[in-house]
mmCIF file with all atom_site columns, C-alpha atoms in Angstrom:
data_model
loop_
_atom_site.group_PDB
_atom_site.id
_atom_site.type_symbol
_atom_site.label_atom_id
_atom_site.label_alt_id
_atom_site.label_comp_id
_atom_site.label_asym_id
_atom_site.label_entity_id
_atom_site.label_seq_id
_atom_site.pdbx_PDB_ins_code
_atom_site.Cartn_x
_atom_site.Cartn_y
_atom_site.Cartn_z
_atom_site.occupancy
_atom_site.B_iso_or_equiv
_atom_site.pdbx_formal_charge
_atom_site.auth_seq_id
_atom_site.auth_comp_id
_atom_site.auth_asym_id
_atom_site.auth_atom_id
_atom_site.pdbx_PDB_model_num
ATOM 1   C CA . ASP A 1 1   ? 16.280  42.985 57.055 1.00 56.00 ? 20  ASP A CA 1
ATOM 2   C CA . THR A 1 2   ? 17.706  42.965 60.573 1.00 77.00 ? 21  THR A CA 1
ATOM 3   C CA . GLY A 1 3   ? 15.738  40.069 62.036 1.00 92.00 ? 22  GLY A CA 1
ATOM 4   C CA . VAL A 1 4   ? 17.032  36.707 63.219 1.00 96.00 ? 23  VAL A CA 1
ATOM 5   C CA . SER A 1 5   ? 18.480  34.670 60.375 1.00 96.00 ? 24  SER A CA 1
ATOM 6   C CA . GLN A 1 6   ? 19.185  30.948 60.195 1.00 97.00 ? 25  GLN A CA 1
ATOM 7   C CA . ASP A 1 7   ? 21.212  28.919 57.761 1.00 97.00 ? 26  ASP A CA 1
ATOM 8   C CA . PRO A 1 8   ? 20.525  26.608 56.063 1.00 97.00 ? 27  PRO A CA 1
ATOM 9   C CA . ARG A 1 9   ? 16.737  26.775 55.788 1.00 96.00 ? 28  ARG A CA 1
ATOM 10  C CA . HIS A 1 10  ? 16.553  23.107 54.839 1.00 97.00 ? 29  HIS A CA 1
ATOM 11  C CA . LYS A 1 11  ? 18.940  20.210 55.388 1.00 98.00 ? 30  LYS A CA 1
ATOM 12  C CA . ILE A 1 12  ? 18.535  16.619 54.259 1.00 98.00 ? 31  ILE A CA 1
ATOM 13  C CA . THR A 1 13  ? 21.074  14.165 55.591 1.00 98.00 ? 32  THR A CA 1
ATOM 14  C CA . LYS A 1 14  ? 21.595  10.451 55.989 1.00 97.00 ? 33  LYS A CA 1
ATOM 15  C CA . ARG A 1 15  ? 21.424  8.754  59.354 1.00 97.00 ? 34  ARG A CA 1
ATOM 16  C CA . GLY A 1 16  ? 24.786  8.809  61.082 1.00 97.00 ? 35  GLY A CA 1
ATOM 17  C CA . GLN A 1 17  ? 26.041  12.017 59.481 1.00 98.00 ? 36  GLN A CA 1
ATOM 18  C CA . ASN A 1 18  ? 26.889  15.179 61.419 1.00 98.00 ? 37  ASN A CA 1
ATOM 19  C CA . VAL A 1 19  ? 25.082  18.452 60.720 1.00 98.00 ? 38  VAL A CA 1
ATOM 20  C CA . THR A 1 20  ? 25.666  22.023 61.852 1.00 98.00 ? 39  THR A CA 1
ATOM 21  C CA . PHE A 1 21  ? 23.202  24.893 61.842 1.00 98.00 ? 40  PHE A CA 1
ATOM 22  C CA . ARG A 1 22  ? 23.937  28.594 62.241 1.00 98.00 ? 41  ARG A CA 1
ATOM 23  C CA . CYS A 1 23  ? 21.882  31.350 63.826 1.00 98.00 ? 42  CYS A CA 1
ATOM 24  C CA . ASP A 1 24  ? 22.573  35.077 63.555 1.00 97.00 ? 43  ASP A CA 1
ATOM 25  C CA . PRO A 1 25  ? 20.561  36.969 66.174 1.00 96.00 ? 44  PRO A CA 1
ATOM 26  C CA . ILE A 1 26  ? 19.435  40.583 66.084 1.00 94.00 ? 45  ILE A CA 1
ATOM 27  C CA . SER A 1 27  ? 22.675  42.480 66.558 1.00 91.00 ? 46  SER A CA 1
ATOM 28  C CA . GLU A 1 28  ? 22.123  44.127 69.953 1.00 87.00 ? 47  GLU A CA 1
ATOM 29  C CA . HIS A 1 29  ? 20.476  41.083 71.549 1.00 91.00 ? 48  HIS A CA 1
ATOM 30  C CA . ASN A 1 30  ? 22.460  39.445 74.340 1.00 91.00 ? 49  ASN A CA 1
ATOM 31  C CA . ARG A 1 31  ? 20.318  36.334 74.730 1.00 92.00 ? 50  ARG A CA 1
ATOM 32  C CA . LEU A 1 32  ? 20.027  33.541 72.179 1.00 95.00 ? 51  LEU A CA 1
ATOM 33  C CA . TYR A 1 33  ? 17.761  30.507 72.397 1.00 95.00 ? 52  TYR A CA 1
ATOM 34  C CA . TRP A 1 34  ? 17.447  27.236 70.503 1.00 97.00 ? 53  TRP A CA 1
ATOM 35  C CA . TYR A 1 35  ? 14.134  25.371 70.241 1.00 96.00 ? 54  TYR A CA 1
ATOM 36  C CA . ARG A 1 36  ? 13.074  22.214 68.416 1.00 96.00 ? 55  ARG A CA 1
ATOM 37  C CA . GLN A 1 37  ? 9.652   21.783 66.847 1.00 96.00 ? 56  GLN A CA 1
ATOM 38  C CA . THR A 1 38  ? 8.367   18.459 65.563 1.00 94.00 ? 57  THR A CA 1
ATOM 39  C CA . LEU A 1 39  ? 5.379   18.113 63.269 1.00 88.00 ? 58  LEU A CA 1
ATOM 40  C CA . GLY A 1 40  ? 2.117   18.939 64.988 1.00 84.00 ? 59  GLY A CA 1
ATOM 41  C CA . GLN A 1 41  ? 3.754   20.172 68.177 1.00 90.00 ? 60  GLN A CA 1
ATOM 42  C CA . GLY A 1 42  ? 4.790   23.471 69.671 1.00 94.00 ? 61  GLY A CA 1
ATOM 43  C CA . PRO A 1 43  ? 8.469   24.393 69.980 1.00 95.00 ? 62  PRO A CA 1
ATOM 44  C CA . GLU A 1 44  ? 10.440  22.792 72.837 1.00 94.00 ? 63  GLU A CA 1
ATOM 45  C CA . PHE A 1 45  ? 13.265  24.591 74.589 1.00 93.00 ? 64  PHE A CA 1
ATOM 46  C CA . LEU A 1 46  ? 16.759  23.152 74.007 1.00 95.00 ? 65  LEU A CA 1
ATOM 47  C CA . THR A 1 47  ? 19.256  25.670 75.378 1.00 95.00 ? 66  THR A CA 1
ATOM 48  C CA . TYR A 1 48  ? 20.037  29.349 75.770 1.00 93.00 ? 67  TYR A CA 1
ATOM 49  C CA . PHE A 1 49  ? 23.022  31.680 75.959 1.00 94.00 ? 68  PHE A CA 1
ATOM 50  C CA . GLN A 1 50  ? 23.568  35.011 77.595 1.00 91.00 ? 69  GLN A CA 1
ATOM 51  C CA . ASN A 1 51  ? 26.379  36.563 75.612 1.00 92.00 ? 70  ASN A CA 1
ATOM 52  C CA . GLU A 1 52  ? 28.834  33.680 75.138 1.00 93.00 ? 71  GLU A CA 1
ATOM 53  C CA . ALA A 1 53  ? 27.832  31.730 78.253 1.00 93.00 ? 72  ALA A CA 1
ATOM 54  C CA . GLN A 1 54  ? 25.520  28.733 77.878 1.00 92.00 ? 73  GLN A CA 1
ATOM 55  C CA . LEU A 1 55  ? 23.311  29.097 80.954 1.00 90.00 ? 74  LEU A CA 1
ATOM 56  C CA . GLU A 1 56  ? 20.776  26.289 80.616 1.00 89.00 ? 75  GLU A CA 1
ATOM 57  C CA . LYS A 1 57  ? 20.384  23.042 78.693 1.00 91.00 ? 76  LYS A CA 1
ATOM 58  C CA . SER A 1 58  ? 17.254  20.924 78.415 1.00 90.00 ? 77  SER A CA 1
ATOM 59  C CA . ARG A 1 59  ? 17.346  17.193 79.062 1.00 88.00 ? 78  ARG A CA 1
ATOM 60  C CA . LEU A 1 60  ? 16.259  16.967 75.407 1.00 83.00 ? 79  LEU A CA 1
ATOM 61  C CA . LEU A 1 61  ? 19.796  17.999 74.481 1.00 86.00 ? 80  LEU A CA 1
ATOM 62  C CA . SER A 1 62  ? 21.533  14.633 74.409 1.00 88.00 ? 81  SER A CA 1
ATOM 63  C CA . ASP A 1 63  ? 25.305  14.153 74.246 1.00 92.00 ? 82  ASP A CA 1
ATOM 64  C CA . ARG A 1 64  ? 25.055  14.172 70.448 1.00 96.00 ? 83  ARG A CA 1
ATOM 65  C CA . PHE A 1 65  ? 23.960  17.809 70.504 1.00 96.00 ? 84  PHE A CA 1
ATOM 66  C CA . SER A 1 66  ? 26.309  20.714 71.146 1.00 96.00 ? 85  SER A CA 1
ATOM 67  C CA . ALA A 1 67  ? 25.715  24.428 70.891 1.00 96.00 ? 86  ALA A CA 1
ATOM 68  C CA . GLU A 1 68  ? 28.203  27.263 70.938 1.00 96.00 ? 87  GLU A CA 1
ATOM 69  C CA . ARG A 1 69  ? 28.176  31.024 70.845 1.00 96.00 ? 88  ARG A CA 1
ATOM 70  C CA . PRO A 1 70  ? 31.906  31.755 70.815 1.00 91.00 ? 89  PRO A CA 1
ATOM 71  C CA . LYS A 1 71  ? 31.915  35.531 70.564 1.00 88.00 ? 90  LYS A CA 1
ATOM 72  C CA . GLY A 1 72  ? 28.495  36.264 71.951 1.00 86.00 ? 91  GLY A CA 1
ATOM 73  C CA . SER A 1 73  ? 27.121  36.960 68.491 1.00 91.00 ? 92  SER A CA 1
ATOM 74  C CA . PHE A 1 74  ? 26.163  34.109 66.152 1.00 96.00 ? 93  PHE A CA 1
ATOM 75  C CA . SER A 1 75  ? 25.546  30.593 67.434 1.00 98.00 ? 94  SER A CA 1
ATOM 76  C CA . THR A 1 76  ? 25.941  27.116 66.003 1.00 98.00 ? 95  THR A CA 1
ATOM 77  C CA . LEU A 1 77  ? 24.046  23.948 66.857 1.00 98.00 ? 96  LEU A CA 1
ATOM 78  C CA . GLU A 1 78  ? 25.735  20.687 65.898 1.00 97.00 ? 97  GLU A CA 1
ATOM 79  C CA . ILE A 1 79  ? 24.133  17.276 65.882 1.00 97.00 ? 98  ILE A CA 1
ATOM 80  C CA . GLN A 1 80  ? 26.495  14.325 65.679 1.00 97.00 ? 99  GLN A CA 1
ATOM 81  C CA . ARG A 1 81  ? 25.535  10.863 64.384 1.00 97.00 ? 100 ARG A CA 1
ATOM 82  C CA . THR A 1 82  ? 22.075  12.013 63.370 1.00 97.00 ? 101 THR A CA 1
ATOM 83  C CA . GLU A 1 83  ? 19.096  9.737  63.940 1.00 96.00 ? 102 GLU A CA 1
ATOM 84  C CA . GLN A 1 84  ? 15.721  9.730  62.227 1.00 96.00 ? 103 GLN A CA 1
ATOM 85  C CA . GLY A 1 85  ? 14.182  11.044 65.443 1.00 95.00 ? 104 GLY A CA 1
ATOM 86  C CA . ASP A 1 86  ? 16.226  14.212 65.056 1.00 96.00 ? 105 ASP A CA 1
ATOM 87  C CA . SER A 1 87  ? 14.074  15.227 62.085 1.00 97.00 ? 106 SER A CA 1
ATOM 88  C CA . ALA A 1 88  ? 12.420  18.479 63.118 1.00 96.00 ? 107 ALA A CA 1
ATOM 89  C CA . MET A 1 89  ? 12.413  22.233 62.666 1.00 97.00 ? 108 MET A CA 1
ATOM 90  C CA . TYR A 1 90  ? 15.201  23.858 64.682 1.00 98.00 ? 109 TYR A CA 1
ATOM 91  C CA . LEU A 1 91  ? 14.282  27.389 65.691 1.00 97.00 ? 110 LEU A CA 1
ATOM 92  C CA . CYS A 1 92  ? 16.550  30.113 66.985 1.00 97.00 ? 111 CYS A CA 1
ATOM 93  C CA . ALA A 1 93  ? 15.327  33.153 68.903 1.00 95.00 ? 112 ALA A CA 1
ATOM 94  C CA . SER A 1 94  ? 17.026  36.175 70.428 1.00 94.00 ? 113 SER A CA 1
ATOM 95  C CA . SER A 1 95  ? 16.138  38.799 73.006 1.00 90.00 ? 114 SER A CA 1
ATOM 96  C CA . TYR A 1 96  ? 17.692  41.648 74.932 1.00 86.00 ? 115 TYR A CA 1
ATOM 97  C CA . ARG A 1 97  ? 17.833  40.971 78.650 1.00 76.00 ? 116 ARG A CA 1
ATOM 98  C CA . GLN A 1 98  ? 17.891  44.006 80.900 1.00 71.00 ? 117 GLN A CA 1
ATOM 99  C CA . GLY A 1 99  ? 16.944  43.841 84.540 1.00 67.00 ? 118 GLY A CA 1
ATOM 100 C CA . ARG A 1 100 ? 14.328  41.305 85.582 1.00 63.00 ? 119 ARG A CA 1
ATOM 101 C CA . SER A 1 101 ? 11.546  42.196 83.179 1.00 63.00 ? 120 SER A CA 1
ATOM 102 C CA . TYR A 1 102 ? 10.570  39.868 80.372 1.00 66.00 ? 121 TYR A CA 1
ATOM 103 C CA . ASN A 1 103 ? 11.792  40.816 76.938 1.00 74.00 ? 122 ASN A CA 1
ATOM 104 C CA . GLU A 1 104 ? 10.230  39.527 73.748 1.00 84.00 ? 123 GLU A CA 1
ATOM 105 C CA . GLN A 1 105 ? 11.974  36.699 71.954 1.00 89.00 ? 124 GLN A CA 1
ATOM 106 C CA . PHE A 1 106 ? 12.196  37.182 68.200 1.00 91.00 ? 125 PHE A CA 1
ATOM 107 C CA . PHE A 1 107 ? 12.266  33.969 66.220 1.00 94.00 ? 126 PHE A CA 1
ATOM 108 C CA . GLY A 1 108 ? 14.135  33.135 63.063 1.00 96.00 ? 127 GLY A CA 1
ATOM 109 C CA . PRO A 1 109 ? 12.579  31.200 60.165 1.00 95.00 ? 128 PRO A CA 1
ATOM 110 C CA . GLY A 1 110 ? 14.042  27.904 61.344 1.00 96.00 ? 129 GLY A CA 1
ATOM 111 C CA . THR A 1 111 ? 16.119  25.126 59.801 1.00 97.00 ? 130 THR A CA 1
ATOM 112 C CA . ARG A 1 112 ? 14.116  22.104 58.752 1.00 97.00 ? 131 ARG A CA 1
ATOM 113 C CA . LEU A 1 113 ? 16.178  18.916 59.188 1.00 97.00 ? 132 LEU A CA 1
ATOM 114 C CA . THR A 1 114 ? 15.221  15.660 57.516 1.00 97.00 ? 133 THR A CA 1
ATOM 115 C CA . VAL A 1 115 ? 17.216  12.558 58.444 1.00 98.00 ? 134 VAL A CA 1
ATOM 116 C CA . LEU A 1 116 ? 16.798  9.698  55.981 1.00 96.00 ? 135 LEU A CA 1
ATOM 117 C CA . THR B 2 1   ? 3.726   15.646 79.443 1.00 50.00 ? 22  THR B CA 1
ATOM 118 C CA . GLN B 2 2   ? 2.486   18.924 78.016 1.00 56.00 ? 23  GLN B CA 1
ATOM 119 C CA . LEU B 2 3   ? 2.589   21.701 80.594 1.00 82.00 ? 24  LEU B CA 1
ATOM 120 C CA . LEU B 2 4   ? 0.274   23.819 78.470 1.00 92.00 ? 25  LEU B CA 1
ATOM 121 C CA . GLU B 2 5   ? -2.723  22.169 76.853 1.00 94.00 ? 26  GLU B CA 1
ATOM 122 C CA . GLN B 2 6   ? -4.385  23.897 73.938 1.00 96.00 ? 27  GLN B CA 1
ATOM 123 C CA . SER B 2 7   ? -7.844  23.119 72.662 1.00 96.00 ? 28  SER B CA 1
ATOM 124 C CA . PRO B 2 8   ? -9.002  22.464 70.126 1.00 96.00 ? 29  PRO B CA 1
ATOM 125 C CA . GLN B 2 9   ? -5.945  21.182 68.287 1.00 95.00 ? 30  GLN B CA 1
ATOM 126 C CA . PHE B 2 10  ? -7.657  21.648 64.919 1.00 96.00 ? 31  PHE B CA 1
ATOM 127 C CA . LEU B 2 11  ? -10.443 24.041 63.968 1.00 97.00 ? 32  LEU B CA 1
ATOM 128 C CA . SER B 2 12  ? -11.970 24.653 60.557 1.00 97.00 ? 33  SER B CA 1
ATOM 129 C CA . ILE B 2 13  ? -14.742 27.235 60.250 1.00 96.00 ? 34  ILE B CA 1
ATOM 130 C CA . GLN B 2 14  ? -16.360 29.476 57.688 1.00 97.00 ? 35  GLN B CA 1
ATOM 131 C CA . GLU B 2 15  ? -15.410 33.087 57.091 1.00 97.00 ? 36  GLU B CA 1
ATOM 132 C CA . GLY B 2 16  ? -17.389 35.419 59.331 1.00 97.00 ? 37  GLY B CA 1
ATOM 133 C CA . GLU B 2 17  ? -17.813 33.001 62.233 1.00 97.00 ? 38  GLU B CA 1
ATOM 134 C CA . ASN B 2 18  ? -16.451 33.582 65.733 1.00 97.00 ? 39  ASN B CA 1
ATOM 135 C CA . LEU B 2 19  ? -14.120 31.191 67.537 1.00 97.00 ? 40  LEU B CA 1
ATOM 136 C CA . THR B 2 20  ? -12.324 30.709 70.834 1.00 98.00 ? 41  THR B CA 1
ATOM 137 C CA . VAL B 2 21  ? -9.072  28.845 71.473 1.00 98.00 ? 42  VAL B CA 1
ATOM 138 C CA . TYR B 2 22  ? -8.123  27.788 74.982 1.00 97.00 ? 43  TYR B CA 1
ATOM 139 C CA . CYS B 2 23  ? -4.777  27.365 76.708 1.00 96.00 ? 44  CYS B CA 1
ATOM 140 C CA . ASN B 2 24  ? -4.789  25.613 80.086 1.00 95.00 ? 45  ASN B CA 1
ATOM 141 C CA . SER B 2 25  ? -2.169  24.623 82.626 1.00 92.00 ? 46  SER B CA 1
ATOM 142 C CA . SER B 2 26  ? -1.893  23.414 86.194 1.00 89.00 ? 47  SER B CA 1
ATOM 143 C CA . SER B 2 27  ? 1.131   25.678 86.625 1.00 88.00 ? 48  SER B CA 1
ATOM 144 C CA . VAL B 2 28  ? 1.291   29.395 87.282 1.00 88.00 ? 49  VAL B CA 1
ATOM 145 C CA . PHE B 2 29  ? 3.229   31.495 84.813 1.00 86.00 ? 50  PHE B CA 1
ATOM 146 C CA . SER B 2 30  ? 4.625   34.985 85.301 1.00 84.00 ? 51  SER B CA 1
ATOM 147 C CA . SER B 2 31  ? 3.187   35.875 81.910 1.00 87.00 ? 52  SER B CA 1
ATOM 148 C CA . LEU B 2 32  ? 1.681   34.160 78.923 1.00 91.00 ? 53  LEU B CA 1
ATOM 149 C CA . GLN B 2 33  ? 2.106   34.855 75.251 1.00 92.00 ? 54  GLN B CA 1
ATOM 150 C CA . TRP B 2 34  ? 0.237   34.050 72.082 1.00 95.00 ? 55  TRP B CA 1
ATOM 151 C CA . TYR B 2 35  ? 2.078   33.465 68.824 1.00 96.00 ? 56  TYR B CA 1
ATOM 152 C CA . ARG B 2 36  ? 1.014   32.833 65.261 1.00 96.00 ? 57  ARG B CA 1
ATOM 153 C CA . GLN B 2 37  ? 3.131   30.662 62.991 1.00 95.00 ? 58  GLN B CA 1
ATOM 154 C CA . GLU B 2 38  ? 2.909   30.344 59.229 1.00 91.00 ? 59  GLU B CA 1
ATOM 155 C CA . PRO B 2 39  ? 4.145   27.185 57.436 1.00 87.00 ? 60  PRO B CA 1
ATOM 156 C CA . GLY B 2 40  ? 7.933   27.188 57.091 1.00 85.00 ? 61  GLY B CA 1
ATOM 157 C CA . GLU B 2 41  ? 8.374   30.222 59.316 1.00 90.00 ? 62  GLU B CA 1
ATOM 158 C CA . GLY B 2 42  ? 9.131   30.930 62.955 1.00 93.00 ? 63  GLY B CA 1
ATOM 159 C CA . PRO B 2 43  ? 6.443   32.012 65.449 1.00 94.00 ? 64  PRO B CA 1
ATOM 160 C CA . VAL B 2 44  ? 5.514   35.706 65.535 1.00 93.00 ? 65  VAL B CA 1
ATOM 161 C CA . LEU B 2 45  ? 4.407   37.253 68.813 1.00 92.00 ? 66  LEU B CA 1
ATOM 162 C CA . LEU B 2 46  ? 0.826   38.543 68.903 1.00 95.00 ? 67  LEU B CA 1
ATOM 163 C CA . VAL B 2 47  ? 0.443   39.575 72.544 1.00 93.00 ? 68  VAL B CA 1
ATOM 164 C CA . THR B 2 48  ? 1.808   39.170 76.077 1.00 91.00 ? 69  THR B CA 1
ATOM 165 C CA . VAL B 2 49  ? -0.546  39.076 79.071 1.00 91.00 ? 70  VAL B CA 1
ATOM 166 C CA . VAL B 2 50  ? 0.917   39.592 82.518 1.00 89.00 ? 71  VAL B CA 1
ATOM 167 C CA . THR B 2 51  ? -1.750  40.381 85.090 1.00 89.00 ? 72  THR B CA 1
ATOM 168 C CA . GLY B 2 52  ? -4.395  37.875 86.234 1.00 91.00 ? 73  GLY B CA 1
ATOM 169 C CA . GLY B 2 53  ? -7.728  38.770 84.628 1.00 93.00 ? 74  GLY B CA 1
ATOM 170 C CA . GLU B 2 54  ? -6.068  40.958 82.016 1.00 94.00 ? 75  GLU B CA 1
ATOM 171 C CA . VAL B 2 55  ? -7.842  41.410 78.676 1.00 96.00 ? 76  VAL B CA 1
ATOM 172 C CA . LYS B 2 56  ? -6.060  42.697 75.589 1.00 96.00 ? 77  LYS B CA 1
ATOM 173 C CA . LYS B 2 57  ? -7.529  43.403 72.177 1.00 96.00 ? 78  LYS B CA 1
ATOM 174 C CA . LEU B 2 58  ? -5.761  43.358 68.838 1.00 94.00 ? 79  LEU B CA 1
ATOM 175 C CA . LYS B 2 59  ? -8.282  44.351 66.169 1.00 95.00 ? 80  LYS B CA 1
ATOM 176 C CA . ARG B 2 60  ? -10.624 41.337 65.949 1.00 97.00 ? 81  ARG B CA 1
ATOM 177 C CA . LEU B 2 61  ? -8.566  39.260 68.395 1.00 97.00 ? 82  LEU B CA 1
ATOM 178 C CA . THR B 2 62  ? -9.286  39.340 72.144 1.00 97.00 ? 83  THR B CA 1
ATOM 179 C CA . PHE B 2 63  ? -6.869  37.721 74.587 1.00 97.00 ? 84  PHE B CA 1
ATOM 180 C CA . GLN B 2 64  ? -7.652  36.993 78.222 1.00 96.00 ? 85  GLN B CA 1
ATOM 181 C CA . PHE B 2 65  ? -5.402  35.797 81.065 1.00 94.00 ? 86  PHE B CA 1
ATOM 182 C CA . GLY B 2 66  ? -7.087  33.790 83.800 1.00 92.00 ? 87  GLY B CA 1
ATOM 183 C CA . ASP B 2 67  ? -7.354  35.249 87.292 1.00 91.00 ? 88  ASP B CA 1
ATOM 184 C CA . ALA B 2 68  ? -4.969  32.599 88.660 1.00 91.00 ? 89  ALA B CA 1
ATOM 185 C CA . ARG B 2 69  ? -2.511  33.093 85.762 1.00 88.00 ? 90  ARG B CA 1
ATOM 186 C CA . LYS B 2 70  ? -2.810  29.431 84.767 1.00 90.00 ? 91  LYS B CA 1
ATOM 187 C CA . ASP B 2 71  ? -4.969  29.692 81.665 1.00 92.00 ? 92  ASP B CA 1
ATOM 188 C CA . SER B 2 72  ? -5.723  31.963 78.747 1.00 95.00 ? 93  SER B CA 1
ATOM 189 C CA . SER B 2 73  ? -8.070  32.266 75.814 1.00 97.00 ? 94  SER B CA 1
ATOM 190 C CA . LEU B 2 74  ? -7.963  33.763 72.346 1.00 97.00 ? 95  LEU B CA 1
ATOM 191 C CA . HIS B 2 75  ? -11.241 34.861 70.786 1.00 98.00 ? 96  HIS B CA 1
ATOM 192 C CA . ILE B 2 76  ? -11.485 35.846 67.125 1.00 97.00 ? 97  ILE B CA 1
ATOM 193 C CA . THR B 2 77  ? -14.515 37.755 65.906 1.00 97.00 ? 98  THR B CA 1
ATOM 194 C CA . ALA B 2 78  ? -15.694 37.538 62.299 1.00 97.00 ? 99  ALA B CA 1
ATOM 195 C CA . ALA B 2 79  ? -12.829 35.279 61.219 1.00 97.00 ? 100 ALA B CA 1
ATOM 196 C CA . GLN B 2 80  ? -11.214 35.928 57.857 1.00 96.00 ? 101 GLN B CA 1
ATOM 197 C CA . PRO B 2 81  ? -9.165  33.613 55.590 1.00 95.00 ? 102 PRO B CA 1
ATOM 198 C CA . GLY B 2 82  ? -6.084  35.646 56.499 1.00 94.00 ? 103 GLY B CA 1
ATOM 199 C CA . ASP B 2 83  ? -6.459  34.418 60.098 1.00 96.00 ? 104 ASP B CA 1
ATOM 200 C CA . THR B 2 84  ? -5.533  30.902 58.962 1.00 95.00 ? 105 THR B CA 1
ATOM 201 C CA . GLY B 2 85  ? -2.428  29.611 60.736 1.00 95.00 ? 106 GLY B CA 1
ATOM 202 C CA . LEU B 2 86  ? -1.010  27.812 63.763 1.00 96.00 ? 107 LEU B CA 1
ATOM 203 C CA . TYR B 2 87  ? -1.747  29.619 67.024 1.00 97.00 ? 108 TYR B CA 1
ATOM 204 C CA . LEU B 2 88  ? 0.588   28.853 69.913 1.00 97.00 ? 109 LEU B CA 1
ATOM 205 C CA . CYS B 2 89  ? 0.349   29.854 73.542 1.00 96.00 ? 110 CYS B CA 1
ATOM 206 C CA . ALA B 2 90  ? 3.546   29.995 75.570 1.00 94.00 ? 111 ALA B CA 1
ATOM 207 C CA . GLY B 2 91  ? 4.141   30.465 79.276 1.00 91.00 ? 112 GLY B CA 1
ATOM 208 C CA . VAL B 2 92  ? 7.154   32.369 80.554 1.00 84.00 ? 113 VAL B CA 1
ATOM 209 C CA . ARG B 2 93  ? 8.996   30.781 83.424 1.00 74.00 ? 114 ARG B CA 1
ATOM 210 C CA . GLY B 2 94  ? 12.359  30.963 85.066 1.00 67.00 ? 115 GLY B CA 1
ATOM 211 C CA . ALA B 2 95  ? 15.024  32.739 83.075 1.00 60.00 ? 116 ALA B CA 1
ATOM 212 C CA . GLN B 2 96  ? 12.587  33.751 80.366 1.00 71.00 ? 117 GLN B CA 1
ATOM 213 C CA . LYS B 2 97  ? 12.422  30.237 78.918 1.00 81.00 ? 118 LYS B CA 1
ATOM 214 C CA . LEU B 2 98  ? 9.224   29.763 76.935 1.00 90.00 ? 119 LEU B CA 1
ATOM 215 C CA . VAL B 2 99  ? 7.040   26.684 77.453 1.00 91.00 ? 120 VAL B CA 1
ATOM 216 C CA . PHE B 2 100 ? 4.753   26.208 74.458 1.00 94.00 ? 121 PHE B CA 1
ATOM 217 C CA . GLY B 2 101 ? 1.449   24.457 74.031 1.00 94.00 ? 122 GLY B CA 1
ATOM 218 C CA . GLN B 2 102 ? 1.039   22.034 71.139 1.00 95.00 ? 123 GLN B CA 1
ATOM 219 C CA . GLY B 2 103 ? -0.783  24.631 69.070 1.00 96.00 ? 124 GLY B CA 1
ATOM 220 C CA . THR B 2 104 ? -4.169  25.090 67.444 1.00 97.00 ? 125 THR B CA 1
ATOM 221 C CA . ARG B 2 105 ? -4.238  24.805 63.684 1.00 96.00 ? 126 ARG B CA 1
ATOM 222 C CA . LEU B 2 106 ? -6.925  27.166 62.455 1.00 97.00 ? 127 LEU B CA 1
ATOM 223 C CA . THR B 2 107 ? -8.382  27.104 58.938 1.00 96.00 ? 128 THR B CA 1
ATOM 224 C CA . ILE B 2 108 ? -10.843 29.774 57.803 1.00 96.00 ? 129 ILE B CA 1
ATOM 225 C CA . ASN B 2 109 ? -12.716 28.772 54.690 1.00 95.00 ? 130 ASN B CA 1
ATOM 226 C CA . PRO B 2 110 ? -13.916 31.490 52.288 1.00 93.00 ? 131 PRO B CA 1
#
C-alpha cells in the first residue's frame, strides 16, 4: 500500500505529557498538511509544508504545537504539555503541487489522541 | 464561525429513498470538494467541482456547484446501506488549504 500512513493510530496520554505523531506521505508528493478533527466536526487546517519548508500555520496551532518535515519526506507533529482539549483525531494529507492548478489531497487514517 | 455550513447535520432514511445534502457559504471558493469519511479513517475524495453551475454524476450521486461558487449540493438516488457515512464538503482557498464543513452524518436503514 503506497498511501499516506500515520503512526500511531491511537494514543492515550495523561494531561501534561508530551506526544509526537508521525506522518509518511505518498512518496512523490511535495506538499504535506496537518488537520485536526474533533468529534462531530469537520477537519480544521493546522499547518502545511512544501518540501521541508513550513509555509502556513493556523492560529489553532498554539505554542505547544510544533511540526517539522526535516528532509521533505515524513513529518512529525509534537504537542507539549497536553491538555484535555487537545483530544481529537489528527489527520495528515499529502499532495503534489505543480503549477497553479489544484491537486487532490490524499488523507491518511489519522491518529486519535485521548488526553486523560 | 463555520465558513461552510452543511445541512442537515444528521439524516437517517430508509433504503431506496432519495436525499439531498446542502453545503452553503457566504464566501466564494475556487473549487469545492465532497468527501466521505468512515469511522476511524481519513476522508476520501468523491468529487471536485470547479465551474459555477457545474453538475457531476458518480453513479447514484449527483453533485452540483452553485452559479456563484458559494454553495453546493449532493443528491443521492435510491440510497443503499453502503452509502452510510460522514459526508464532508470542503472549499479550496489560497494555497490549496481546505476549509471543511461540519459534515452530514448519513444513516441508511435496510
